[in-house]
Short mmCIF file of C-alpha atoms and ligand atoms in Angstrom, two decimals:
data_model
loop_
_atom_site.label_atom_id
_atom_site.label_comp_id
_atom_site.label_asym_id
_atom_site.label_seq_id
_atom_site.Cartn_x
_atom_site.Cartn_y
_atom_site.Cartn_z
CA MET A 221 142.48 188.58 -100.64
CA MET A 222 141.26 189.11 -97.13
CA LYS A 223 142.24 192.31 -95.43
CA TYR A 224 143.19 190.59 -92.19
CA GLN A 225 145.51 187.77 -91.43
CA SER A 226 145.18 185.51 -88.41
CA PHE A 227 147.93 183.72 -86.51
CA ILE A 228 147.43 180.76 -84.24
CA GLY A 229 150.01 178.93 -82.17
CA LEU A 230 149.07 175.92 -80.07
CA GLU A 231 150.50 174.65 -76.82
CA VAL A 232 149.40 171.07 -76.28
CA HIS A 233 150.10 169.23 -73.05
CA ILE A 234 150.00 165.47 -73.11
CA HIS A 235 150.08 163.14 -70.16
CA LEU A 236 152.69 160.50 -70.78
CA LEU A 237 151.61 156.96 -69.96
CA THR A 238 154.42 156.34 -67.52
CA LYS A 239 153.59 154.02 -64.63
CA SER A 240 155.09 156.38 -62.08
CA LYS A 241 155.36 160.16 -61.80
CA ALA A 242 158.10 162.23 -63.44
CA PHE A 243 160.36 162.69 -60.42
CA CYS A 244 159.20 160.22 -57.77
CA SER A 245 157.95 156.65 -57.66
CA CYS A 246 154.29 157.44 -56.94
CA ARG A 247 151.77 155.71 -59.16
CA ALA A 248 150.54 157.85 -62.05
CA ALA A 249 146.92 156.94 -62.73
CA PHE A 250 143.68 158.67 -63.50
CA GLY A 251 140.69 158.15 -61.23
CA ASP A 252 142.36 156.76 -58.09
CA GLU A 253 141.14 157.69 -54.60
CA PRO A 254 142.10 161.40 -54.18
CA ASN A 255 145.46 162.03 -52.53
CA SER A 256 146.35 158.36 -52.42
CA ASN A 257 149.30 158.63 -54.82
CA VAL A 258 151.47 161.13 -53.00
CA CYS A 259 154.84 161.12 -51.27
CA PRO A 260 157.24 163.63 -49.71
CA VAL A 261 158.93 164.26 -53.09
CA CYS A 262 155.83 165.25 -55.06
CA MET A 263 154.44 167.07 -52.00
CA GLY A 264 157.57 169.19 -51.89
CA TYR A 265 158.72 168.39 -48.37
CA PRO A 266 162.02 169.98 -47.51
CA GLY A 267 165.14 167.92 -47.98
CA VAL A 268 163.76 165.39 -50.45
CA LEU A 269 165.45 164.57 -53.74
CA PRO A 270 163.68 164.18 -57.06
CA ALA A 271 164.94 161.54 -59.50
CA LEU A 272 164.23 161.70 -63.23
CA ASN A 273 161.90 159.02 -64.65
CA GLY A 274 163.84 157.73 -67.67
CA GLU A 275 160.68 156.38 -69.24
CA ALA A 276 159.17 159.86 -69.27
CA MET A 277 162.26 161.14 -71.10
CA ARG A 278 162.08 158.29 -73.58
CA MET A 279 158.37 158.76 -74.31
CA GLY A 280 158.80 162.51 -74.63
CA ALA A 281 161.70 162.03 -77.02
CA VAL A 282 159.68 159.55 -79.10
CA VAL A 283 156.98 162.19 -79.58
CA ALA A 284 159.60 164.84 -80.35
CA ARG A 285 161.15 162.61 -83.02
CA ALA A 286 157.74 161.70 -84.47
CA LEU A 287 157.21 165.45 -84.88
CA ASN A 288 160.58 165.72 -86.65
CA CYS A 289 162.24 167.60 -83.83
CA THR A 290 165.96 167.47 -83.21
CA LEU A 291 166.77 165.87 -79.89
CA SER A 292 168.98 167.96 -77.68
CA PRO A 293 172.11 165.98 -76.84
CA LYS A 294 172.11 167.47 -73.36
CA THR A 295 169.10 168.80 -71.50
CA TRP A 296 168.38 169.91 -67.99
CA PHE A 297 165.51 171.14 -65.88
CA GLU A 298 164.57 174.46 -64.36
CA ARG A 299 162.31 175.45 -61.54
CA LYS A 300 159.44 177.66 -62.59
CA GLN A 301 158.19 179.53 -59.54
CA TYR A 302 154.58 180.33 -58.97
CA PHE A 303 152.12 180.01 -56.14
CA TYR A 304 148.85 178.22 -56.45
CA PRO A 305 147.11 175.69 -54.21
CA ASP A 306 147.40 172.91 -56.77
CA MET A 307 151.21 173.25 -56.71
CA PRO A 308 152.44 171.87 -53.39
CA LYS A 309 156.09 172.72 -54.04
CA ASN A 310 155.40 176.31 -55.12
CA TYR A 311 157.49 175.63 -58.17
CA GLN A 312 157.13 173.38 -61.15
CA ILE A 313 160.03 171.41 -62.54
CA SER A 314 160.06 172.19 -66.24
CA GLN A 315 162.45 172.70 -69.13
CA PHE A 316 163.10 176.23 -70.17
CA ALA A 317 166.50 176.71 -71.77
CA SER A 318 167.01 173.20 -73.11
CA PRO A 319 163.78 171.58 -74.34
CA LEU A 320 164.30 167.90 -75.09
CA GLY A 321 163.32 168.42 -78.74
CA VAL A 322 163.37 171.52 -80.95
CA ASP A 323 162.66 172.71 -84.51
CA GLY A 324 160.30 170.04 -85.79
CA TRP A 325 157.36 170.10 -88.15
CA VAL A 326 154.20 168.25 -89.11
CA ASP A 327 152.09 168.41 -92.24
CA ILE A 328 148.34 168.84 -92.00
CA PRO A 329 145.82 168.92 -94.85
CA ALA A 330 145.72 172.51 -96.10
CA GLY A 331 142.68 174.29 -94.76
CA GLY A 332 142.14 171.57 -92.19
CA GLY A 333 138.65 170.19 -92.05
CA GLY A 334 137.33 166.69 -92.50
CA PRO A 335 139.25 163.66 -91.41
CA ALA A 336 142.91 164.32 -92.04
CA SER A 337 143.59 162.76 -95.38
CA SER A 338 146.49 160.73 -96.61
CA ALA A 339 145.25 160.61 -100.17
CA ALA A 340 147.89 161.32 -102.74
CA GLY A 341 147.52 164.77 -104.23
CA THR A 342 145.90 166.34 -101.19
CA ALA A 343 147.56 169.69 -100.54
CA THR A 344 149.30 169.86 -97.21
CA LYS A 345 150.45 172.67 -95.04
CA ARG A 346 153.57 172.47 -92.92
CA ILE A 347 153.27 173.52 -89.29
CA ARG A 348 156.53 174.23 -87.50
CA ILE A 349 156.97 172.69 -84.07
CA LYS A 350 158.94 175.10 -81.93
CA GLU A 351 159.76 172.67 -79.14
CA CYS A 352 158.76 169.76 -76.95
CA HIS A 353 159.67 169.91 -73.31
CA LEU A 354 159.08 167.72 -70.31
CA GLU A 355 157.56 169.03 -67.12
CA GLU A 356 155.46 167.93 -64.19
CA ASP A 357 151.73 168.46 -63.90
CA ALA A 358 150.02 170.24 -61.04
CA GLY A 359 147.31 168.75 -58.85
CA LYS A 360 143.65 169.11 -59.56
CA MET A 361 141.35 171.67 -57.94
CA ILE A 362 137.71 170.82 -57.49
CA HIS A 363 135.45 173.73 -56.68
CA ALA A 364 132.29 172.56 -54.96
CA GLY A 365 129.94 175.22 -53.71
CA ASN A 366 131.88 177.43 -51.33
CA VAL A 367 134.70 174.97 -50.73
CA SER A 368 137.64 174.11 -52.91
CA LEU A 369 139.18 170.67 -52.75
CA VAL A 370 142.53 169.66 -54.10
CA ASP A 371 143.66 166.25 -55.29
CA TYR A 372 147.42 165.87 -55.53
CA ASN A 373 147.41 162.53 -57.33
CA ARG A 374 148.17 164.36 -60.54
CA ALA A 375 150.85 166.58 -59.00
CA GLY A 376 154.21 165.53 -60.37
CA THR A 377 152.90 163.33 -63.19
CA SER A 378 154.83 163.59 -66.44
CA LEU A 379 153.61 166.05 -68.98
CA LEU A 380 155.04 166.79 -72.38
CA GLU A 381 154.35 170.26 -73.74
CA ILE A 382 154.36 170.57 -77.50
CA VAL A 383 154.56 174.13 -78.77
CA THR A 384 153.95 175.16 -82.38
CA GLU A 385 154.97 178.32 -84.14
CA PRO A 386 152.01 180.60 -84.98
CA ASP A 387 151.45 178.86 -88.32
CA PHE A 388 147.74 178.03 -88.26
CA GLU A 389 145.28 180.49 -89.72
CA THR A 390 141.89 179.00 -88.96
CA GLY A 391 140.10 177.09 -86.28
CA ALA A 392 139.68 174.20 -88.70
CA GLU A 393 143.44 173.87 -89.21
CA ALA A 394 144.05 173.92 -85.47
CA GLU A 395 141.31 171.34 -84.90
CA CYS A 396 142.83 169.11 -87.54
CA TYR A 397 146.27 169.37 -85.94
CA VAL A 398 144.93 168.46 -82.51
CA GLN A 399 143.11 165.43 -83.92
CA GLN A 400 146.18 164.37 -85.84
CA LEU A 401 148.44 164.83 -82.83
CA ARG A 402 146.02 162.87 -80.66
CA ARG A 403 146.07 160.02 -83.12
CA THR A 404 149.85 160.15 -83.41
CA VAL A 405 150.47 159.89 -79.67
CA ARG A 406 147.96 157.05 -79.42
CA TYR A 407 149.77 155.24 -82.24
CA LEU A 408 153.03 155.79 -80.41
CA GLY A 409 151.42 154.36 -77.26
CA VAL A 410 152.69 157.22 -75.10
CA CYS A 411 149.39 158.99 -74.29
CA ASP A 412 145.77 157.90 -74.28
CA GLY A 413 144.73 161.21 -75.84
CA ASN A 414 141.63 161.49 -73.68
CA MET A 415 140.73 165.19 -73.77
CA GLU A 416 137.78 164.85 -71.38
CA GLU A 417 140.02 163.39 -68.68
CA GLY A 418 142.66 166.01 -69.38
CA SER A 419 145.25 163.61 -70.82
CA LEU A 420 145.57 165.92 -73.80
CA ARG A 421 145.02 169.61 -73.17
CA CYS A 422 145.29 172.47 -75.59
CA ASP A 423 145.87 176.17 -75.04
CA ALA A 424 145.48 178.29 -78.13
CA ASN A 425 147.20 181.60 -78.84
CA VAL A 426 145.66 183.79 -81.47
CA SER A 427 146.15 187.22 -82.96
CA VAL A 428 145.01 189.11 -86.02
CA ASN A 429 146.59 191.89 -87.98
CA LEU A 430 146.35 193.68 -91.28
CA ARG A 431 147.71 191.33 -93.89
CA GLY A 432 151.43 191.76 -94.30
CA GLN A 433 151.86 193.47 -90.93
CA GLY A 434 153.09 190.40 -89.06
CA LEU A 435 151.87 189.05 -85.75
CA GLY A 436 149.25 190.93 -83.78
CA SER A 437 148.76 191.20 -80.06
CA LYS A 438 147.98 187.72 -78.83
CA VAL A 439 145.19 186.35 -76.76
CA GLU A 440 145.51 182.97 -75.10
CA ILE A 441 142.41 180.76 -74.90
CA LYS A 442 142.25 178.11 -72.22
CA ASN A 443 139.67 175.49 -71.30
CA LEU A 444 139.49 173.98 -74.76
CA ASN A 445 138.74 170.41 -73.75
CA SER A 446 137.75 169.01 -77.11
CA SER A 447 139.15 169.50 -80.58
CA ARG A 448 135.80 170.94 -81.63
CA PHE A 449 136.09 173.63 -78.95
CA VAL A 450 139.56 174.43 -80.29
CA ARG A 451 137.98 175.21 -83.65
CA LEU A 452 134.94 177.05 -82.25
CA GLY A 453 136.97 179.05 -79.75
CA LEU A 454 139.52 180.17 -82.32
CA ASP A 455 136.99 181.05 -85.00
CA TYR A 456 134.99 183.02 -82.45
CA GLU A 457 138.10 184.81 -81.26
CA ILE A 458 139.34 185.68 -84.75
CA GLU A 459 135.97 187.18 -85.54
CA ARG A 460 135.91 189.11 -82.27
CA GLN A 461 139.42 190.49 -82.80
CA VAL A 462 138.76 191.50 -86.41
CA ALA A 463 135.55 193.29 -85.40
CA LEU A 464 137.44 195.09 -82.65
CA VAL A 465 140.21 196.24 -84.97
CA GLU A 466 137.67 197.24 -87.64
CA LYS A 467 136.07 199.59 -85.11
CA GLY A 468 139.46 201.17 -84.49
CA GLY A 469 140.01 199.32 -81.22
CA MET A 470 143.02 197.45 -79.96
CA VAL A 471 143.20 193.83 -78.95
CA ARG A 472 144.11 193.57 -75.32
CA GLN A 473 146.69 190.93 -74.46
CA GLU A 474 144.85 188.61 -72.11
CA THR A 475 143.92 185.10 -71.22
CA ARG A 476 140.38 184.09 -72.14
CA LEU A 477 138.29 181.02 -71.44
CA TRP A 478 136.01 179.18 -73.82
CA ASN A 479 132.51 179.12 -72.37
CA GLU A 480 130.92 176.08 -73.94
CA ASN A 481 127.46 176.99 -72.69
CA ARG A 482 127.48 180.41 -74.31
CA ASP A 483 129.65 179.54 -77.31
CA GLN A 484 132.00 182.43 -76.70
CA THR A 485 135.37 183.30 -75.20
CA GLU A 486 135.39 185.38 -72.01
CA THR A 487 138.10 187.28 -70.20
CA MET A 488 139.84 185.21 -67.53
CA ARG A 489 142.72 187.47 -66.62
CA VAL A 490 144.44 190.42 -68.20
CA LYS A 491 148.20 190.31 -68.35
CA GLU A 492 149.42 193.59 -66.97
CA SER A 493 153.02 192.53 -67.29
CA SER A 494 154.63 189.31 -68.30
CA ASN A 495 154.85 186.73 -65.54
CA ASP A 496 158.12 186.54 -63.75
CA TYR A 497 158.63 182.87 -63.08
CA ARG A 498 162.20 183.37 -61.89
CA PHE A 499 163.45 180.29 -63.72
CA PHE A 500 166.64 178.81 -62.38
CA PRO A 501 168.26 175.42 -62.94
CA GLU A 502 166.85 172.65 -60.75
CA PRO A 503 169.78 172.02 -58.41
CA ASP A 504 168.64 168.54 -57.40
CA LEU A 505 168.59 166.99 -60.87
CA PRO A 506 171.73 166.40 -62.90
CA PRO A 507 171.64 167.30 -66.61
CA PHE A 508 170.47 164.52 -68.88
CA SER A 509 172.68 163.37 -71.74
CA ALA A 510 171.11 161.45 -74.58
CA ASP A 511 173.57 158.57 -74.99
CA ALA A 512 173.55 155.95 -77.74
CA GLY A 513 171.44 153.57 -75.70
CA PHE A 514 168.82 156.25 -75.11
CA ILE A 515 168.76 157.26 -78.78
CA SER A 516 168.28 153.68 -79.91
CA SER A 517 165.46 153.13 -77.41
CA VAL A 518 163.79 156.23 -78.83
CA GLU A 519 164.24 155.08 -82.42
CA ALA A 520 162.79 151.69 -81.46
CA GLY A 521 159.65 153.45 -80.24
CA LEU A 522 159.01 155.17 -83.55
CA VAL A 523 156.25 153.09 -85.05
CA GLU A 524 154.82 153.76 -88.48
CA LEU A 525 152.70 156.89 -88.03
CA PRO A 526 149.02 157.13 -88.97
CA PHE A 527 149.45 158.92 -92.30
CA ASP A 528 152.27 156.66 -93.46
CA ARG A 529 150.30 153.64 -92.50
CA GLU A 530 147.18 154.86 -94.30
CA ARG A 531 149.18 155.45 -97.42
CA ARG A 532 150.80 152.02 -97.29
CA VAL A 533 147.65 150.11 -96.34
CA GLY A 534 145.74 151.87 -99.13
CA SER A 535 148.22 150.92 -101.84
CA GLU A 536 149.39 147.55 -100.54
CA PHE A 537 145.91 146.13 -99.97
CA GLY A 538 143.87 148.12 -102.46
CA LEU A 539 141.29 149.38 -99.98
CA SER A 540 138.95 152.30 -100.60
CA ARG A 541 139.57 155.68 -98.92
CA GLU A 542 136.71 155.10 -96.47
CA GLN A 543 137.97 151.64 -95.57
CA VAL A 544 141.52 152.89 -95.05
CA THR A 545 140.29 155.67 -92.78
CA ILE A 546 138.37 153.25 -90.57
CA VAL A 547 140.95 150.45 -90.60
CA CYS A 548 143.82 152.80 -89.72
CA GLU A 549 142.01 154.91 -87.14
CA GLU A 550 143.82 153.13 -84.31
CA ARG A 551 147.07 151.22 -84.46
CA ALA A 552 145.54 148.13 -82.81
CA PHE A 553 142.79 148.08 -85.42
CA ALA A 554 145.26 148.33 -88.29
CA ASP A 555 147.39 145.60 -86.67
CA TYR A 556 144.31 143.40 -86.45
CA PHE A 557 143.58 143.99 -90.12
CA GLU A 558 147.08 143.11 -91.26
CA ALA A 559 147.22 140.03 -89.03
CA ALA A 560 143.89 138.83 -90.44
CA VAL A 561 144.95 139.31 -94.04
CA ALA A 562 148.27 137.54 -93.46
CA GLU A 563 146.46 134.58 -91.93
CA ALA A 564 143.90 134.44 -94.76
CA GLU A 565 146.79 134.39 -97.22
CA ARG A 566 148.39 131.57 -95.27
CA LEU A 567 145.08 129.74 -95.60
CA GLY A 568 145.44 130.03 -99.36
CA MET A 569 143.46 133.16 -100.19
CA ASP A 570 144.58 135.81 -102.64
CA LYS A 571 145.91 138.83 -100.72
CA LYS A 572 143.67 141.52 -102.24
CA VAL A 573 140.57 139.35 -102.09
CA ALA A 574 141.32 138.55 -98.46
CA ALA A 575 141.96 142.23 -97.71
CA GLU A 576 138.65 143.23 -99.25
CA ARG A 577 136.70 140.61 -97.31
CA VAL A 578 138.46 141.37 -94.01
CA ALA A 579 137.92 145.11 -94.49
CA ILE A 580 134.21 144.56 -95.14
CA TRP A 581 133.90 142.55 -91.93
CA MET A 582 135.89 145.04 -89.89
CA THR A 583 134.13 148.18 -91.10
CA GLY A 584 130.73 146.51 -90.88
CA GLU A 585 129.92 143.72 -88.49
CA LEU A 586 132.99 144.05 -86.26
CA LYS A 587 132.58 147.81 -85.81
CA ARG A 588 128.88 147.33 -85.15
CA VAL A 589 129.32 144.87 -82.29
CA MET A 590 132.19 146.88 -80.81
CA ASN A 591 130.05 150.04 -80.80
CA ARG A 592 127.21 148.04 -79.29
CA ASP A 593 129.49 146.82 -76.52
CA GLY A 594 130.98 150.23 -75.89
CA LEU A 595 134.41 149.30 -77.24
CA GLY A 596 136.62 151.63 -79.24
CA ALA A 597 138.69 150.49 -82.21
CA ALA A 598 141.77 150.40 -79.96
CA ASP A 599 140.14 147.68 -77.84
CA VAL A 600 139.94 145.20 -80.70
CA GLY A 601 142.71 143.12 -79.15
CA ALA A 602 140.36 142.21 -76.29
CA LEU A 603 137.96 140.32 -78.57
CA LYS A 604 137.77 136.55 -78.67
CA VAL A 605 137.50 136.87 -82.42
CA THR A 606 141.16 137.57 -83.09
CA GLY A 607 142.43 138.68 -86.48
CA ALA A 608 143.42 135.08 -87.20
CA ARG A 609 139.94 133.85 -86.31
CA LEU A 610 138.27 136.44 -88.52
CA ALA A 611 140.59 135.24 -91.28
CA ALA A 612 139.45 131.66 -90.67
CA ILE A 613 135.80 132.73 -91.05
CA VAL A 614 136.59 134.60 -94.25
CA ALA A 615 138.46 131.59 -95.61
CA LEU A 616 135.62 129.21 -94.72
CA VAL A 617 133.24 131.33 -96.80
CA ALA A 618 135.72 131.69 -99.65
CA SER A 619 136.20 127.94 -99.88
CA GLY A 620 132.43 127.38 -99.96
CA ARG A 621 132.41 125.41 -96.74
CA ILE A 622 129.94 127.79 -95.09
CA SER A 623 127.42 130.27 -96.48
CA GLY A 624 127.48 134.01 -95.93
CA LYS A 625 124.48 133.65 -93.64
CA ILE A 626 126.19 130.96 -91.55
CA ALA A 627 129.30 133.14 -91.46
CA ARG A 628 127.41 135.81 -89.54
CA GLN A 629 126.13 133.20 -87.08
CA LEU A 630 129.65 131.86 -86.78
CA PHE A 631 131.00 135.34 -86.12
CA ASP A 632 128.44 135.86 -83.35
CA ALA A 633 129.40 132.52 -81.81
CA ALA A 634 133.11 133.29 -82.10
CA LEU A 635 132.54 136.57 -80.26
CA VAL A 636 131.51 134.72 -77.11
CA GLU A 637 133.27 131.36 -77.41
CA GLU A 638 136.97 130.89 -76.97
CA ALA A 639 137.18 128.47 -79.92
CA GLU A 640 138.52 128.21 -83.45
CA PRO A 641 135.86 128.95 -86.09
CA ALA A 642 136.45 125.62 -87.85
CA ASP A 643 135.79 123.80 -84.56
CA ILE A 644 132.60 125.78 -83.96
CA VAL A 645 131.41 124.91 -87.47
CA ALA A 646 132.17 121.22 -86.92
CA ALA A 647 130.55 121.12 -83.50
CA ARG A 648 127.34 122.78 -84.73
CA GLY A 649 127.21 120.92 -88.03
CA TRP A 650 127.20 124.25 -89.90
CA GLU A 651 129.26 123.08 -92.80
CA LEU A 652 127.50 123.32 -96.13
CA VAL A 653 126.39 120.05 -97.74
CA VAL A 654 128.38 119.40 -100.92
CA ASP A 655 127.76 115.66 -101.18
CA PRO A 656 126.11 115.16 -104.65
CA ALA A 657 123.71 112.49 -103.37
CA ARG A 658 122.43 114.74 -100.60
CA ILE A 659 122.16 117.71 -102.97
CA ALA A 660 120.17 115.55 -105.42
CA ALA A 661 117.90 114.36 -102.63
CA ALA A 662 117.14 117.93 -101.61
CA VAL A 663 116.40 118.89 -105.21
CA GLU A 664 114.04 115.91 -105.65
CA GLU A 665 112.27 116.89 -102.46
CA ALA A 666 111.73 120.41 -103.80
CA ILE A 667 110.47 119.13 -107.17
CA ALA A 668 108.08 116.76 -105.48
CA ALA A 669 106.78 119.55 -103.29
CA GLU A 670 106.40 122.03 -106.17
CA PRO A 671 105.46 119.99 -109.26
CA SER A 672 103.81 122.88 -111.10
CA ALA A 673 106.85 125.14 -110.64
CA PHE A 674 109.03 122.37 -112.03
CA SER A 675 106.82 121.64 -115.07
CA GLY A 676 106.43 125.40 -115.61
CA ALA A 677 110.22 125.83 -115.63
CA ALA A 678 110.61 122.97 -118.09
CA ALA A 679 107.90 124.40 -120.40
CA ALA A 680 109.39 127.91 -120.22
CA THR A 681 112.84 126.52 -121.05
CA ALA A 682 111.48 124.56 -123.99
CA GLY A 683 109.52 127.60 -125.17
CA GLY A 684 112.51 129.92 -124.87
CA ASP A 685 111.02 132.09 -122.08
CA VAL A 686 114.34 132.59 -120.33
CA GLY A 687 113.08 135.06 -117.72
CA LYS A 688 110.28 132.84 -116.55
CA ALA A 689 112.51 129.74 -116.58
CA ARG A 690 115.07 131.55 -114.43
CA THR A 691 112.49 132.78 -111.93
CA LEU A 692 110.94 129.35 -111.46
CA SER A 693 114.35 127.66 -111.20
CA ALA A 694 115.48 130.15 -108.58
CA PHE A 695 112.30 129.40 -106.65
CA LEU A 696 113.12 125.68 -106.77
CA VAL A 697 116.72 126.32 -105.68
CA GLY A 698 115.37 128.18 -102.64
CA LYS A 699 113.03 125.33 -101.84
CA ALA A 700 115.83 122.75 -102.19
CA ILE A 701 118.13 124.73 -99.89
CA GLY A 702 115.23 124.97 -97.45
CA ALA A 703 114.72 121.20 -97.68
CA SER A 704 118.38 120.73 -96.71
CA GLY A 705 117.90 122.84 -93.60
CA GLY A 706 119.72 125.73 -95.28
CA LYS A 707 122.87 123.71 -95.56
CA ALA A 708 123.06 122.68 -99.21
CA GLU A 709 125.77 124.62 -101.06
CA PRO A 710 123.80 127.07 -103.25
CA GLY A 711 126.02 126.78 -106.34
CA LEU A 712 125.71 123.02 -106.43
CA VAL A 713 121.94 123.16 -105.85
CA LYS A 714 121.54 125.64 -108.68
CA ALA A 715 123.50 123.41 -111.04
CA ALA A 716 121.46 120.36 -110.04
CA VAL A 717 118.11 122.17 -110.48
CA GLU A 718 119.16 123.49 -113.90
CA ALA A 719 120.24 120.03 -115.03
CA ARG A 720 116.88 118.55 -114.03
CA VAL A 721 114.90 121.36 -115.70
CA THR A 722 116.91 121.11 -118.93
CA ALA A 723 116.46 117.35 -119.05
CA ALA A 724 112.71 117.73 -118.55
CA ALA A 725 112.53 120.43 -121.23
CA THR A 726 114.36 118.25 -123.74
CA ALA A 727 111.95 115.41 -123.05
CA LEU A 728 108.91 117.60 -123.80
P1 LIG B 77 154.53 183.13 -74.00
O1 LIG B 77 155.85 183.65 -73.63
O2 LIG B 77 153.39 184.07 -73.78
O3 LIG B 77 154.27 181.75 -73.47
P2 LIG B 77 155.49 182.04 -76.44
O4 LIG B 77 156.40 182.83 -77.29
O5 LIG B 77 156.08 180.99 -75.59
O6 LIG B 77 154.59 183.01 -75.59
O7 LIG B 77 154.42 181.37 -77.41
C1 LIG B 77 153.39 180.60 -76.93
C2 LIG B 77 152.53 180.22 -78.10
O8 LIG B 77 151.91 181.35 -78.65
C3 LIG B 77 153.28 179.56 -79.23
O9 LIG B 77 152.50 178.50 -79.76
C4 LIG B 77 153.41 180.67 -80.26
O10 LIG B 77 153.43 180.14 -81.56
C5 LIG B 77 152.17 181.46 -80.04
N1 LIG B 77 152.29 182.88 -80.33
C6 LIG B 77 153.28 183.71 -79.94
N2 LIG B 77 153.04 184.96 -80.36
C7 LIG B 77 151.86 184.93 -81.04
C8 LIG B 77 151.08 185.91 -81.71
N3 LIG B 77 151.43 187.18 -81.73
N4 LIG B 77 149.94 185.51 -82.29
C9 LIG B 77 149.55 184.22 -82.24
N5 LIG B 77 150.26 183.27 -81.62
C10 LIG B 77 151.38 183.61 -81.02
ZN1 LIG B 78 155.38 161.16 -55.16
MG1 LIG B 79 155.58 179.98 -73.49
#
């Protein structure tokens, strides 16, 4: 057993996808013209009155419930005082004494690592969620040379802070949690999870101690703007703290930054004493009571979460682990899959066969073109090839009306044309030829063009040289399909060629 024990607690801030800010009606959007979404309320002018955005409360509560938190029946807001140029009011409206959700938990794969797995039998580790509380974001400082600019568009936008207990032990576990949380909030449709744009931000608290001695003196790491940096920063910091303690030193309680260019954490500020934020109840906002209507709107927002969906999709449709992982990566992608399979079933296909075919298309060709076009799995709904249209393509192949090769052409056409696959096939004359007379004509054309292959096949059949007979017949089948312009149904051509060869062999 290792001599030291590490403790990690994460504070993740997510930007809720509300249309307006948390306490005023300004637009909440990333990337707008700086300082265009501001008003007296979010700029903290004297005498203005904030008003709570109910949608922010609902979205926050949906996340809290998805993380198994208990919703507080009554919550209120406090003012947290501090002074910084990105905070026009000189206080932040936050929740201190009555977070909207408390005492939750989530399970992560034990040890973290790899894509979080839903496979049965995978050991999980339970991470306690201390609380989720709603607050407003600050503006954004841009430091350019010797000037600093500030954009207040973000000031007052709704932020949910999700705080865990110090239950992680490694960077890999923390990374896994962040990825899982990101996926969860995307599934819930309450946050886009974009870490580069700051829609999901993570501060990590970490301490080490001799095993069995409890929590150590904690260091907070900021500036972790990717889940990979969460892992790297924490692993670096654990190593640094252990080395320090090994040398007889003490870990100083401080805030450090992850320097992604030097792959190390560096001191940002040392906490001499704990901050005094002088919290007091926000006098301009009444307490919020979660009534029955609110609770039911929250429950309605609780979609099937990624792990549950993976588990169900895996067993209900019989997909492989890899397929499940890709299909369920984003809710829209999983919805697309299920819609396609349902439609294929309606078109008469067996469910598992349909699921297998649809999954192959989605994890192969569909993914390929979406990557090519710079689309993520969540954008699948924007394609002209809807789930129902993919199902139609799959069903056309299954019924033998088009070949696998034509199916790919059809898929490419369906990507750019707003048309039903069956109509595209009809318009282009892509349907396979199944008419016996036309099949026979194609076969005769091939025999006439390759008389020695035909007589060779007949002789090999008569002489019992099965391998040679098969090779020559396959050659003739290829020629016959070619003679039909690639449109003769291969199974029927094969049967026709074999019948002709057998007849010729018997006559020898
Ligand atoms: P603060 O008052 O400094 O904000 P909190 O008690 O609110 O500290 O905890 C913030 C985060 O730090 C939580 O995620 C918590 O789990 C974690 N944490 C607290 N103490 C420690 C510690 N000694 N070691 C590691 N993490 C800790
Ligand atoms: Zn405003
Ligand atoms: Mg705290």
